[in-house]
Amino acid sequence: MASDQTEHTVLIVYASAAGSTAQIGEFMARRMRDAGLHVRVEPVDRAPDPGCFEAVVLGSAIHNGGFLPGFADYIERYAQTLKQRPNWLFSVGMGPALRGPVGAFFKRLTPPVVTECRTSAASKGYRGFAGVVVRPPELRNRLLIRLFGCPYGDLRDWAAITAWADEIVSWIDDALPATRLPATRDPADTTIGEGNSGPA
Ligand SMILES: Cc1cc2nc3c(=O)[nH]c(=O)nc-3n(C[C@H](O)[C@H](O)[C@H](O)COP(=O)(O)O)c2cc1C
């Protein structure tokens, strides 16, 4: 028997310079679609108005201590809308992969831009994921990375990303009311008016 419930709609917006954050966004989208949600995933420069979706996930790579250009602006521009939509924020950087005494200290710190955006959007949750760390050409940057104890390579923890996507799906399924299509419609009635045009 066909279900009369529509899928919940989710927008995933990401900012990515080299592609690792984009892949996390696409991965989360696939995971959430497999769970029955209707998910649109877009880079921030093509992202639509979040007000057209029931829930939103926002994620950016961290470069030089901040989000990528345009990402914080998007959150600021739609802050009022985002405050009225359940939304979640993630960052992708070296943080979770830092090791050693200096690394352990910096690992505990949340970049100020994360706190600002989380407050602006009233995000329900935040995760910092490790990204892909490539050996930089500049000696100074290589020394900093060594000081922080960060290894090179693809450090993404797909199990942690999967678990977070599933947490968001559970929240949406539990907290958002099911959207129901009109139960019946007289096939002879061809007018599109009140009561016939879509979900109540
Ligand atoms: C120029 C540059 C600056 C970076 N600055 C930071 C930083 O300040 N903090 C951090 O945790 N990671 C930093 N990283 C690591 C990136 O966040 C990481 O490589 C991430 O996976 C990049 O995401 P993307 O592939 O989506 O662009 C930097 C990387 C580059 C290339």
PDB file of C-alpha atoms in Angstrom, residues 12 14 19-35 39 41 57 90 129 156-166 169:
ATOM      1  CA  ILE A  12      23.011  20.410   3.108  1.00  0.00           C
ATOM      2  CA  TYR A  14      28.974  23.111   2.280  1.00  0.00           C
ATOM      3  CA  GLY A  19      36.881  18.792  -2.039  1.00  0.00           C
ATOM      4  CA  SER A  20      37.104  16.877   1.257  1.00  0.00           C
ATOM      5  CA  THR A  21      34.262  18.836   2.883  1.00  0.00           C
ATOM      6  CA  ALA A  22      32.167  18.495  -0.280  1.00  0.00           C
ATOM      7  CA  GLN A  23      32.618  14.720  -0.081  1.00  0.00           C
ATOM      8  CA  ILE A  24      31.477  14.721   3.542  1.00  0.00           C
ATOM      9  CA  GLY A  25      28.371  16.719   2.530  1.00  0.00           C
ATOM     10  CA  GLU A  26      27.602  14.320  -0.331  1.00  0.00           C
ATOM     11  CA  PHE A  27      28.214  11.309   1.910  1.00  0.00           C
ATOM     12  CA  MET A  28      25.810  12.634   4.550  1.00  0.00           C
ATOM     13  CA  ALA A  29      23.246  13.340   1.830  1.00  0.00           C
ATOM     14  CA  ARG A  30      23.422   9.717   0.591  1.00  0.00           C
ATOM     15  CA  ARG A  31      23.153   8.386   4.122  1.00  0.00           C
ATOM     16  CA  MET A  32      20.108  10.557   4.882  1.00  0.00           C
ATOM     17  CA  ARG A  33      18.442   9.702   1.559  1.00  0.00           C
ATOM     18  CA  ASP A  34      18.913   6.003   2.324  1.00  0.00           C
ATOM     19  CA  ALA A  35      17.027   6.702   5.553  1.00  0.00           C
ATOM     20  CA  VAL A  39      18.003  15.808   0.622  1.00  0.00           C
ATOM     21  CA  VAL A  41      23.162  19.229  -1.251  1.00  0.00           C
ATOM     22  CA  VAL A  57      23.055  20.929   7.736  1.00  0.00           C
ATOM     23  CA  PHE A  90      30.120  21.024  11.133  1.00  0.00           C
ATOM     24  CA  PHE A 129      35.629  16.496  11.767  1.00  0.00           C
ATOM     25  CA  ARG A 156      38.314  11.633   7.834  1.00  0.00           C
ATOM     26  CA  ASP A 157      36.526   9.399  10.317  1.00  0.00           C
ATOM     27  CA  TRP A 158      33.672   8.001   8.241  1.00  0.00           C
ATOM     28  CA  ALA A 159      32.263   6.067  11.195  1.00  0.00           C
ATOM     29  CA  ALA A 160      31.923   9.306  13.192  1.00  0.00           C
ATOM     30  CA  ILE A 161      30.377  11.090  10.190  1.00  0.00           C
ATOM     31  CA  THR A 162      27.937   8.214   9.659  1.00  0.00           C
ATOM     32  CA  ALA A 163      26.965   8.218  13.339  1.00  0.00           C
ATOM     33  CA  TRP A 164      26.298  11.964  13.268  1.00  0.00           C
ATOM     34  CA  ALA A 165      24.204  11.741  10.092  1.00  0.00           C
ATOM     35  CA  ASP A 166      22.159   8.974  11.741  1.00  0.00           C
ATOM     36  CA  VAL A 169      17.981  11.545  10.910  1.00  0.00           C
TER      37      VAL A 169
END
